[in-house]
Coordinates of C-alpha atoms and ligand atoms in Angstrom, one line a residue:
M1204 CA 109.9 -43.9 -2.9
S1205 CA 107.2 -44.3 -0.3
S1206 CA 103.4 -43.8 -1.0
A1207 CA 103.5 -41.0 1.4
E1208 CA 106.1 -39.3 -0.7
T1209 CA 104.4 -39.4 -3.6
S1210 CA 101.2 -38.3 -2.5
G1211 CA 99.8 -35.6 -4.4
S1212 CA 102.4 -36.2 -7.2
K1213 CA 102.0 -37.2 -10.9
F1214 CA 101.8 -41.3 -11.6
V1215 CA 101.8 -42.6 -14.8
I1216 CA 101.0 -46.4 -15.3
T1217 CA 100.8 -48.2 -18.7
T1218 CA 100.0 -51.7 -19.7
P1219 CA 101.5 -53.3 -22.9
I1220 CA 99.6 -52.1 -26.2
Y1221 CA 98.2 -55.4 -27.4
Y1222 CA 98.4 -56.7 -30.8
V1223 CA 95.2 -56.5 -32.9
N1224 CA 95.7 -59.8 -34.5
D1225 CA 93.2 -61.5 -32.3
V1226 CA 90.8 -60.9 -29.4
P1227 CA 91.6 -60.2 -25.8
H1228 CA 92.1 -63.1 -23.3
V1229 CA 92.4 -63.6 -19.6
G1230 CA 96.4 -63.1 -19.9
H1231 CA 95.6 -59.6 -21.3
A1232 CA 93.1 -59.1 -18.5
Y1233 CA 95.5 -59.9 -16.0
T1234 CA 98.2 -57.4 -16.9
T1235 CA 95.4 -54.8 -17.2
L1236 CA 93.5 -55.6 -14.1
N1237 CA 96.9 -55.1 -12.2
A1238 CA 97.7 -51.9 -13.8
D1239 CA 93.9 -50.9 -13.1
A1240 CA 94.1 -51.7 -9.5
V1241 CA 97.6 -49.8 -8.9
A1242 CA 96.1 -46.7 -10.7
R1243 CA 93.1 -46.8 -8.6
W1244 CA 95.2 -47.0 -5.4
H1245 CA 97.2 -44.0 -6.5
R1246 CA 94.1 -42.0 -7.0
L1247 CA 93.2 -42.9 -3.5
L1248 CA 96.5 -41.6 -2.2
G1249 CA 95.5 -38.2 -4.0
D1250 CA 98.0 -38.7 -6.9
D1251 CA 97.5 -37.2 -10.3
V1252 CA 97.0 -40.6 -12.1
F1253 CA 97.5 -41.0 -15.9
F1254 CA 96.4 -44.6 -16.8
L1255 CA 97.2 -45.6 -20.4
T1256 CA 96.3 -48.7 -22.4
G1257 CA 95.8 -49.4 -26.3
T1258 CA 96.4 -51.2 -29.1
D1259 CA 99.5 -52.2 -31.3
E1260 CA 98.4 -52.1 -35.0
H1261 CA 101.2 -52.2 -37.4
G1262 CA 103.5 -54.9 -38.2
L1263 CA 103.4 -58.2 -40.6
K1264 CA 101.3 -60.1 -37.9
V1265 CA 98.5 -57.6 -38.0
Q1266 CA 98.9 -57.4 -41.8
R1267 CA 98.5 -61.3 -42.3
A1268 CA 95.7 -61.6 -39.9
A1269 CA 93.8 -58.6 -41.8
E1270 CA 94.4 -60.8 -45.2
E1271 CA 93.2 -63.9 -43.6
A1272 CA 90.0 -62.0 -42.5
G1273 CA 89.5 -60.6 -45.9
L1274 CA 89.9 -57.0 -44.6
E1275 CA 92.0 -54.0 -45.0
P1276 CA 94.4 -53.8 -42.1
L1277 CA 93.1 -50.4 -40.6
D1278 CA 89.7 -52.1 -40.6
H1279 CA 90.7 -55.2 -39.1
A1280 CA 92.8 -53.3 -36.6
T1281 CA 89.6 -51.1 -35.7
R1282 CA 87.5 -54.0 -35.3
T1283 CA 89.8 -55.7 -32.8
S1284 CA 90.8 -52.5 -31.0
E1285 CA 87.1 -51.8 -30.1
R1286 CA 87.0 -55.5 -29.0
F1287 CA 90.0 -54.5 -26.5
A1288 CA 88.4 -51.1 -25.7
S1289 CA 84.9 -52.8 -24.9
T1290 CA 86.4 -55.7 -22.6
W1291 CA 88.2 -53.1 -20.4
E1292 CA 85.0 -51.2 -20.2
L1293 CA 83.3 -54.5 -19.2
L1294 CA 86.1 -54.9 -16.7
N1295 CA 85.5 -51.4 -15.2
I1296 CA 89.1 -50.5 -16.2
S1297 CA 89.6 -46.9 -15.3
N1298 CA 92.1 -45.9 -18.1
D1299 CA 92.5 -42.4 -18.9
D1300 CA 93.5 -42.9 -22.3
F1301 CA 93.4 -45.7 -25.0
I1302 CA 95.9 -45.3 -27.8
R1303 CA 96.0 -46.6 -31.0
T1304 CA 99.3 -46.8 -32.8
T1305 CA 97.5 -46.1 -36.1
E1306 CA 96.6 -42.5 -34.9
P1307 CA 98.2 -39.6 -36.5
R1308 CA 99.3 -38.3 -33.0
H1309 CA 101.5 -41.5 -32.7
H1310 CA 102.9 -41.4 -36.2
A1311 CA 104.1 -37.8 -35.5
A1312 CA 105.6 -38.8 -32.2
V1313 CA 107.2 -41.8 -33.5
Q1314 CA 109.0 -39.8 -36.5
A1315 CA 110.0 -37.2 -33.8
L1316 CA 111.7 -39.7 -31.5
L1317 CA 113.4 -41.6 -34.1
Q1318 CA 114.3 -38.7 -36.2
K1319 CA 116.1 -37.4 -33.1
A1320 CA 117.9 -40.8 -32.5
Y1321 CA 119.0 -40.7 -36.2
D1322 CA 120.2 -36.8 -35.8
N1323 CA 122.3 -37.8 -32.7
G1324 CA 124.1 -40.5 -34.8
Y1325 CA 122.4 -43.6 -33.4
I1326 CA 120.9 -45.1 -36.7
Y1327 CA 122.5 -46.1 -39.7
A1328 CA 122.1 -48.1 -43.1
D1329 CA 122.8 -51.6 -43.8
T1330 CA 121.7 -55.1 -45.0
Y1331 CA 120.0 -57.5 -42.6
E1332 CA 119.6 -60.9 -43.1
G1333 CA 118.2 -63.4 -40.5
D1334 CA 115.6 -65.6 -39.1
Y1335 CA 112.1 -63.8 -38.1
C1336 CA 109.3 -64.8 -36.0
V1337 CA 106.2 -63.3 -37.3
S1338 CA 104.3 -63.9 -34.1
C1339 CA 107.0 -62.2 -31.8
E1340 CA 107.8 -59.6 -34.8
A1341 CA 111.2 -60.2 -33.7
Y1342 CA 114.4 -61.8 -35.2
Y1343 CA 116.3 -64.3 -33.6
V1344 CA 119.8 -65.7 -33.8
E1345 CA 120.5 -69.5 -34.3
D1346 CA 121.4 -70.0 -30.6
D1347 CA 118.1 -68.6 -29.4
L1348 CA 116.2 -71.3 -31.8
V1349 CA 114.8 -74.3 -30.2
D1350 CA 114.9 -77.2 -33.1
G1351 CA 114.9 -74.4 -35.7
N1352 CA 111.6 -72.9 -34.0
C1353 CA 110.9 -69.7 -32.2
P1354 CA 111.5 -70.4 -28.7
I1355 CA 108.1 -68.8 -27.4
H1356 CA 105.7 -69.8 -29.9
K1357 CA 107.4 -73.1 -31.4
R1358 CA 106.7 -72.1 -34.6
P1359 CA 109.0 -72.1 -37.8
V1360 CA 110.8 -68.8 -38.2
E1361 CA 111.1 -67.1 -41.7
H1362 CA 114.5 -66.5 -43.3
M1363 CA 114.4 -62.8 -44.4
V1364 CA 117.2 -60.5 -46.2
E1365 CA 116.3 -56.8 -46.2
D1366 CA 118.2 -53.4 -46.6
N1367 CA 117.6 -51.7 -43.4
Y1368 CA 118.2 -49.1 -40.9
F1369 CA 119.8 -50.1 -37.9
F1370 CA 120.0 -48.9 -34.2
K1371 CA 123.2 -48.5 -32.5
L1372 CA 121.9 -50.7 -29.5
S1373 CA 125.6 -51.7 -28.8
A1374 CA 126.4 -48.0 -27.8
F1375 CA 124.4 -48.3 -24.8
T1376 CA 125.8 -51.1 -23.2
D1377 CA 127.7 -49.5 -20.2
Q1378 CA 124.7 -46.8 -19.8
L1379 CA 122.3 -49.7 -19.7
T1380 CA 124.3 -51.7 -17.3
E1381 CA 124.5 -48.6 -15.0
W1382 CA 120.7 -48.1 -15.0
L1383 CA 120.0 -51.7 -14.2
E1384 CA 122.6 -51.9 -11.4
Q1385 CA 121.1 -48.4 -9.8
P1386 CA 120.3 -49.0 -6.2
E1387 CA 116.3 -48.9 -5.6
S1388 CA 116.8 -45.8 -3.5
A1389 CA 117.8 -43.9 -7.0
G1390 CA 114.3 -45.3 -8.3
H1391 CA 114.2 -49.1 -9.4
S1392 CA 114.8 -49.9 -12.9
I1393 CA 113.0 -53.3 -13.2
R1394 CA 111.0 -55.2 -10.6
P1395 CA 110.8 -57.8 -9.2
A1396 CA 114.6 -58.1 -9.1
G1397 CA 114.7 -61.4 -10.9
Y1398 CA 113.7 -59.8 -14.1
R1399 CA 116.4 -56.8 -13.5
N1400 CA 118.9 -59.7 -13.4
E1401 CA 117.5 -61.3 -16.6
A1402 CA 117.9 -57.9 -18.4
L1403 CA 121.1 -57.4 -17.2
G1404 CA 122.3 -60.8 -18.2
I1405 CA 120.9 -59.9 -21.7
V1406 CA 123.1 -56.8 -21.8
R1407 CA 126.4 -58.7 -20.4
Q1408 CA 125.9 -61.3 -23.0
G1409 CA 126.9 -58.4 -25.3
L1410 CA 124.3 -56.4 -27.5
D1411 CA 124.2 -56.2 -31.3
D1412 CA 122.7 -53.3 -33.3
V1413 CA 119.3 -54.0 -34.2
S1414 CA 117.4 -53.6 -37.4
I1415 CA 114.5 -51.1 -37.0
T1416 CA 113.1 -50.5 -40.2
R1417 CA 111.4 -52.6 -43.2
T1418 CA 110.9 -52.3 -46.9
S1419 CA 109.0 -55.6 -47.3
I1420 CA 105.8 -54.3 -45.8
S1421 CA 103.9 -51.0 -45.8
W1422 CA 101.8 -51.3 -43.0
G1423 CA 103.7 -49.2 -40.6
V1424 CA 104.8 -45.6 -39.5
P1425 CA 107.0 -44.2 -42.6
V1426 CA 110.6 -43.2 -41.8
P1427 CA 110.6 -39.8 -42.0
W1428 CA 114.1 -39.4 -43.8
D1429 CA 113.7 -42.4 -46.2
T1430 CA 109.7 -43.1 -47.1
D1431 CA 110.7 -46.4 -48.6
H1432 CA 111.0 -47.7 -45.2
V1433 CA 108.5 -48.2 -42.5
F1434 CA 109.7 -48.7 -38.7
Y1435 CA 109.7 -52.2 -37.5
V1436 CA 106.7 -52.4 -35.4
W1437 CA 108.2 -52.8 -32.1
Y1438 CA 110.3 -49.6 -32.4
D1439 CA 106.9 -47.9 -33.4
A1440 CA 105.0 -49.5 -30.8
L1441 CA 107.1 -48.7 -27.7
I1442 CA 107.0 -45.1 -28.4
N1443 CA 103.2 -45.2 -27.6
Y1444 CA 104.0 -44.6 -24.1
A1445 CA 105.7 -41.0 -24.9
T1446 CA 103.2 -40.3 -27.6
A1447 CA 100.2 -40.4 -24.9
V1448 CA 102.0 -38.0 -22.7
G1449 CA 102.6 -35.3 -25.5
F1450 CA 105.9 -36.2 -27.0
G1451 CA 106.7 -34.2 -30.1
A1452 CA 103.5 -32.2 -29.6
D1453 CA 103.5 -30.5 -26.2
Q1454 CA 106.9 -30.4 -24.5
Q1455 CA 105.3 -29.0 -21.3
R1456 CA 102.9 -32.0 -20.9
F1457 CA 105.6 -34.2 -21.6
D1458 CA 108.1 -32.8 -19.2
Q1459 CA 105.2 -32.8 -16.1
W1460 CA 104.4 -36.5 -16.8
W1461 CA 107.1 -38.5 -18.4
P1462 CA 109.3 -38.7 -15.2
S1463 CA 106.8 -40.6 -13.2
T1464 CA 106.2 -43.3 -15.8
H1465 CA 105.7 -46.9 -14.8
H1466 CA 105.2 -49.8 -17.2
V1467 CA 103.4 -52.9 -16.4
L1468 CA 104.2 -56.0 -18.7
G1469 CA 104.6 -59.8 -19.0
K1470 CA 107.9 -61.2 -19.0
D1471 CA 107.5 -62.3 -22.7
I1472 CA 108.5 -58.6 -23.7
L1473 CA 111.3 -57.9 -21.1
R1474 CA 113.9 -57.8 -23.7
F1475 CA 112.0 -54.9 -25.4
H1476 CA 111.1 -52.7 -22.4
G1477 CA 114.3 -53.5 -20.3
V1478 CA 116.9 -53.4 -22.9
Y1479 CA 115.6 -51.8 -26.3
W1480 CA 113.3 -49.2 -25.1
P1481 CA 115.7 -47.5 -22.4
A1482 CA 118.1 -47.5 -25.3
M1483 CA 116.0 -45.6 -27.6
L1484 CA 115.1 -43.1 -24.8
M1485 CA 119.0 -42.7 -24.3
A1486 CA 119.5 -42.2 -28.1
A1487 CA 116.5 -39.7 -28.3
G1488 CA 118.3 -37.8 -25.0
I1489 CA 115.2 -38.7 -23.2
D1490 CA 115.7 -38.8 -19.1
P1491 CA 114.8 -40.2 -16.8
L1492 CA 114.0 -43.7 -17.9
P1493 CA 110.7 -45.3 -17.0
Q1494 CA 110.5 -47.9 -14.1
L1495 CA 109.1 -51.3 -14.8
H1496 CA 107.1 -54.0 -13.2
V1497 CA 107.1 -57.2 -14.7
H1498 CA 104.9 -60.4 -14.1
G1499 CA 105.2 -63.9 -15.5
F1500 CA 102.8 -66.1 -17.6
L1501 CA 99.5 -67.3 -16.4
L1502 CA 99.5 -71.0 -17.4
L1503 CA 96.8 -73.2 -18.4
G1504 CA 97.7 -76.7 -18.0
G1505 CA 101.4 -75.8 -18.1
E1506 CA 101.3 -73.8 -21.1
K1507 CA 101.3 -70.1 -21.8
M1508 CA 97.6 -68.9 -22.6
S1509 CA 98.3 -67.4 -25.9
K1510 CA 96.3 -66.2 -28.7
T1511 CA 98.9 -67.2 -31.3
G1512 CA 99.7 -70.4 -29.4
G1513 CA 96.2 -71.8 -30.5
L1514 CA 95.5 -72.6 -26.8
T1515 CA 92.2 -72.3 -25.2
A1516 CA 91.0 -68.7 -25.5
I1517 CA 89.1 -68.1 -22.5
T1518 CA 87.4 -64.6 -22.7
P1519 CA 87.2 -62.5 -19.5
A1520 CA 83.5 -62.0 -20.7
E1521 CA 82.5 -65.7 -19.9
L1522 CA 84.0 -65.5 -16.4
V1523 CA 82.2 -62.2 -15.5
D1524 CA 79.1 -64.1 -16.6
D1525 CA 79.9 -66.4 -14.0
F1526 CA 81.4 -64.2 -11.1
G1527 CA 80.2 -60.8 -11.9
V1528 CA 83.0 -58.3 -12.6
D1529 CA 84.4 -57.4 -9.1
G1530 CA 84.5 -61.3 -8.7
F1531 CA 86.7 -61.8 -11.6
R1532 CA 88.6 -58.7 -10.8
Y1533 CA 89.2 -59.9 -7.5
A1534 CA 90.2 -63.8 -8.3
M1535 CA 92.5 -62.5 -11.1
L1536 CA 94.3 -60.1 -8.6
R1537 CA 94.4 -62.2 -5.7
N1538 CA 95.2 -65.6 -7.2
H1539 CA 98.2 -64.7 -9.1
S1540 CA 101.1 -62.9 -7.4
F1541 CA 102.9 -60.3 -9.5
G1542 CA 106.0 -61.9 -10.7
P1543 CA 106.4 -65.6 -11.1
D1544 CA 104.4 -67.8 -13.3
S1545 CA 101.1 -69.0 -12.3
D1546 CA 98.6 -71.7 -13.0
F1547 CA 95.2 -70.3 -14.0
S1548 CA 92.0 -72.4 -13.3
F1549 CA 88.3 -72.0 -12.9
E1550 CA 88.5 -74.0 -9.6
G1551 CA 90.7 -71.2 -8.5
I1552 CA 88.4 -68.6 -9.1
V1553 CA 85.6 -70.4 -7.5
E1554 CA 87.8 -70.9 -4.5
A1555 CA 88.6 -67.2 -4.4
F1556 CA 85.3 -66.3 -4.9
N1557 CA 83.4 -68.3 -2.4
T1558 CA 86.2 -68.2 0.2
D1559 CA 87.2 -64.7 0.2
L1560 CA 84.2 -62.8 -1.3
A1561 CA 81.3 -64.7 -0.1
N1562 CA 82.4 -66.5 3.2
T1563 CA 84.8 -63.6 4.4
Y1564 CA 83.8 -60.2 3.1
G1565 CA 80.3 -60.5 2.1
N1566 CA 79.4 -62.6 5.3
L1567 CA 80.9 -60.2 7.4
V1568 CA 79.0 -57.5 6.1
S1569 CA 75.4 -59.4 6.5
R1570 CA 76.5 -60.5 9.7
V1571 CA 77.1 -57.2 10.9
A1572 CA 74.2 -55.5 9.7
T1573 CA 72.0 -58.5 11.0
V1574 CA 73.3 -58.1 14.5
V1575 CA 73.2 -54.2 14.5
G1576 CA 69.5 -54.5 13.5
K1577 CA 68.5 -57.0 16.3
N1578 CA 70.8 -55.7 19.0
C1579 CA 71.4 -52.0 18.3
G1580 CA 67.9 -51.1 16.8
G1581 CA 69.5 -50.8 13.3
V1582 CA 71.7 -47.8 13.9
G1583 CA 75.3 -48.4 13.6
P1584 CA 77.5 -47.4 16.8
A1585 CA 80.8 -45.5 16.7
P1586 CA 84.1 -47.8 17.4
E1587 CA 86.1 -47.5 20.6
P1588 CA 89.1 -45.4 20.2
G1589 CA 91.4 -48.1 21.7
A1590 CA 89.9 -51.4 20.2
S1591 CA 92.6 -54.0 19.6
L1592 CA 91.0 -54.3 16.0
G1593 CA 92.3 -50.7 15.5
E1594 CA 95.9 -51.9 15.8
A1595 CA 95.1 -54.8 13.5
A1596 CA 93.6 -52.3 10.9
A1597 CA 96.7 -50.1 11.1
T1598 CA 99.0 -53.1 10.8
A1599 CA 97.1 -54.2 7.8
Y1600 CA 96.7 -51.0 6.3
A1601 CA 100.6 -50.4 6.5
E1602 CA 101.4 -53.9 5.0
A1603 CA 98.9 -53.3 1.9
A1604 CA 100.1 -49.7 1.5
A1605 CA 103.7 -51.1 1.0
A1606 CA 102.6 -54.0 -1.3
W1607 CA 100.6 -51.6 -3.4
D1608 CA 103.5 -49.3 -3.6
S1609 CA 105.8 -51.9 -4.9
V1610 CA 102.9 -53.1 -7.3
Q1611 CA 102.0 -56.5 -5.5
P1612 CA 98.4 -56.1 -5.6
S1613 CA 98.0 -59.9 -4.5
A1614 CA 99.8 -59.3 -1.2
A1615 CA 97.9 -56.1 -0.6
L1616 CA 94.6 -58.1 -0.7
D1617 CA 96.1 -60.6 1.3
A1618 CA 96.9 -58.3 4.2
T1619 CA 93.2 -56.8 3.5
W1620 CA 91.7 -60.0 3.9
R1621 CA 93.7 -60.9 6.9
L1622 CA 92.2 -58.1 8.7
L1623 CA 88.4 -59.3 7.4
R1624 CA 89.2 -62.8 8.8
E1625 CA 90.6 -61.5 12.0
T1626 CA 87.2 -59.3 12.7
N1627 CA 85.2 -62.5 12.1
E1628 CA 87.2 -64.4 14.5
Y1629 CA 86.7 -61.2 16.9
L1630 CA 83.0 -61.4 16.3
A1631 CA 82.9 -65.3 16.9
E1632 CA 84.7 -65.0 20.0
M1633 CA 82.6 -61.8 21.2
E1634 CA 79.5 -63.5 20.3
P1635 CA 77.5 -60.2 20.1
W1636 CA 74.5 -61.6 19.0
K1637 CA 74.1 -63.1 22.5
M1638 CA 74.6 -59.8 24.1
D1639 CA 71.7 -57.6 25.1
P1640 CA 71.4 -53.9 23.8
G1641 CA 73.9 -51.7 25.7
P1642 CA 77.3 -50.3 25.5
E1643 CA 78.8 -53.7 25.3
V1644 CA 77.2 -54.8 22.1
D1645 CA 77.7 -51.2 20.7
A1646 CA 81.2 -51.4 21.2
V1647 CA 81.8 -54.6 19.6
M1648 CA 79.4 -53.7 16.5
G1649 CA 80.9 -50.4 16.3
N1650 CA 84.5 -51.9 15.8
A1651 CA 83.3 -54.4 13.2
L1652 CA 81.7 -51.4 11.2
E1653 CA 84.9 -49.6 11.3
V1654 CA 86.7 -52.3 9.9
I1655 CA 84.3 -52.8 7.0
R1656 CA 84.7 -48.9 6.4
I1657 CA 88.6 -49.2 6.1
A1658 CA 88.9 -52.5 4.6
S1659 CA 86.3 -51.5 2.0
I1660 CA 88.6 -48.4 1.0
M1661 CA 91.7 -50.9 1.0
A1662 CA 89.9 -53.4 -1.3
S1663 CA 88.4 -50.9 -3.6
P1664 CA 91.1 -51.0 -6.2
A1665 CA 90.2 -54.5 -6.8
I1666 CA 86.4 -54.6 -6.2
P1667 CA 85.1 -50.8 -6.8
E1668 CA 81.6 -51.7 -7.3
A1669 CA 81.2 -54.1 -4.3
V1670 CA 82.7 -51.8 -1.7
E1671 CA 80.4 -48.9 -2.5
I1672 CA 77.6 -51.3 -1.7
A1673 CA 79.4 -52.4 1.5
W1674 CA 79.7 -48.7 2.3
K1675 CA 76.0 -47.9 1.5
R1676 CA 74.9 -50.6 3.9
I1677 CA 76.6 -49.2 6.8
G1678 CA 75.0 -45.8 6.4
L1679 CA 77.7 -44.1 4.7
D1680 CA 77.3 -42.3 1.2
G1681 CA 78.8 -44.0 -1.8
Q1682 CA 82.2 -42.9 -2.9
A1683 CA 84.4 -45.2 -0.8
C1684 CA 87.0 -45.1 -3.7
Q1685 CA 87.0 -41.4 -3.5
Q1686 CA 88.4 -41.4 -0.1
R1687 CA 91.8 -39.9 0.5
L1688 CA 94.5 -42.0 2.2
P1689 CA 96.3 -42.5 4.3
E1690 CA 94.0 -40.4 6.7
A1691 CA 90.8 -42.3 5.4
A1692 CA 92.4 -45.6 7.0
V1693 CA 92.9 -44.0 10.5
W1694 CA 90.7 -45.9 13.1
G1695 CA 87.9 -44.1 14.5
A1696 CA 86.1 -42.1 11.8
Y1697 CA 82.9 -44.3 11.6
P1698 CA 80.8 -41.9 13.1
G1699 CA 78.0 -43.9 14.5
G1700 CA 74.4 -42.9 14.6
L1701 CA 74.0 -44.3 10.9
S1702 CA 71.2 -46.4 9.9
V1703 CA 72.7 -49.9 8.8
E1704 CA 70.8 -52.1 6.2
V1705 CA 70.9 -56.0 5.7
G1706 CA 70.1 -56.2 2.1
D1707 CA 70.7 -59.3 0.0
P1708 CA 73.9 -61.2 0.1
M1709 CA 76.8 -59.2 -1.6
F1710 CA 78.3 -62.3 -3.0
P1711 CA 76.0 -65.2 -3.0
R1712 CA 78.3 -68.6 -3.1
F1713 CA 79.1 -70.0 -6.3
K1714 CA 77.8 -73.4 -7.1
P1715 CA 79.3 -74.8 -10.2
S1716 CA 76.6 -76.4 -12.3
S1717 CA 77.2 -80.1 -12.6
Ligands
ME8_2272 O1 103.6 -58.2 -27.1 N1 99.8 -64.5 -19.0 O2 101.4 -57.6 -27.5 P1 100.5 -58.9 -27.0 C1 100.1 -63.4 -18.5 N2 102.0 -55.7 -28.9 N3 100.3 -62.2 -19.3 C2 100.0 -62.4 -20.6 C3 99.6 -63.8 -21.2 C4 99.7 -64.7 -20.3 N4 99.4 -66.1 -20.6 N5 99.3 -63.7 -22.4 C5 99.6 -62.1 -22.7 C6 102.5 -57.6 -27.4 N6 99.8 -61.5 -21.7 C7 103.2 -56.2 -28.1 C8 103.4 -55.3 -26.8 S1 104.1 -52.7 -25.9 C9 104.7 -51.5 -26.4 C10 103.6 -54.0 -27.3 C11 99.9 -60.3 -21.5 O3 99.1 -58.7 -27.4 C12 101.4 -59.7 -21.0 O4 101.2 -58.5 -20.3 O5 101.2 -60.0 -27.3 C13 102.1 -59.7 -22.3 O6 103.5 -59.1 -22.0 C14 101.1 -59.4 -23.2 O7 99.8 -59.6 -23.0 C15 101.5 -59.5 -24.8 O8 100.6 -59.0 -25.6

């Protein structure tokens, strides 16, 4: 569906709910920032947005982390959940809800949804024996293991034997295949396509039924029809997306919001979101299925940055200290295109900050304000109706809108910054600073101001605070982020006659301390 078609409609976007066994790192921030930027873009389109994030608080991994910290699981979960919430506040994340799986609303929804699947005949009792990775909270079959270790965490698995309830995943092979193979025009299942093919590969290999309850631990949501059991953490966690829009509590609300659900997630949890979750929804009779947007890993020295992997934990707060909130947000979104794995580096952030924010955007704003001050008496002129920059702006907008629409923030910012660079080149060519006051310089500066107005709206999902400053500098009130697209991107709306202010550099160049 194109942006124009979804305008004014509901749009639900979610992040994974993060485990509270440790604190937030740059990998979590990457997912959450992408979801945040897309949520902000949809608000600009006038959509009614519900942006959900939260924490996943049950399971053996969390229980053990609490034991290690000498705390009750709930106290430990509360403490870490707050660290996630405060990190998102620091990063100016615009979530509309923050769900914790230990909340009563979630327990009720999990029980309601799985009871439906049970009543529909898709859950049965049996004994399970297998190799379990506590870090993944998942069983593996022997073929999946690498030298007897978990393929993701490279740690030994634990052999477990349990009386369990099983979910008849195998019954959904055909329906899952059909969903995964559906044409994009019917609403995509998983994007980018490589991940859809990966999910199809999992389904085609043959699906075994999966164990969904535990008796060995008590830290979970009790099974409503047999309270000796708790649901295995993944089957409780996935349901958070349904809980938050009212499943089992407010059917009308659920019916309104559910059909526009988009999940943003990393490739490590593709199997759960792209195979198990849709099958659970089918088993409970919930339709339609959500749309998935899957990204790769941020790598540090070639390894996934992971809290359980014991690799360097780089906290977002440290990077915000160096680059500011918008500097960090921009670099994360711009440097790592959504889909493939991508190398994360401090140098990469410095480069994005200095090149794009300081030299291109910040410089354009100061340069334009300075020339308007000197050659236009400090009053911003209106743009020319048929300016060539107007065409460049329209092209950049169309490209950025398509990229945001397909959840490609990096590509959208690329198109936006191309327009800013073209404007810097236009100024270098026109040399308005050499012109005398008069209509010629007014036209050039009006055009440049109009690009600043439009590009700032386009950049606002990534750098919401900086664009407000730029807007004010060119004499517009704040609220660039509250402009309604696509109308606000149409060339010619900068009214002229506004007072333009030079101010301090918006993004002073970052110089690494040696
Ligand atoms: O899996 N690069 O939680 P989790 C990019 N609770 N993204 C990364 C990353 C990296 N190096 N490391 C982590 C869970 N992420 C479950 C989810 S959802 C119903 C339950 C991001 O705390 C990425 O989004 O291990 C990944 O999918 C997620 O964090 C895993 O977070």
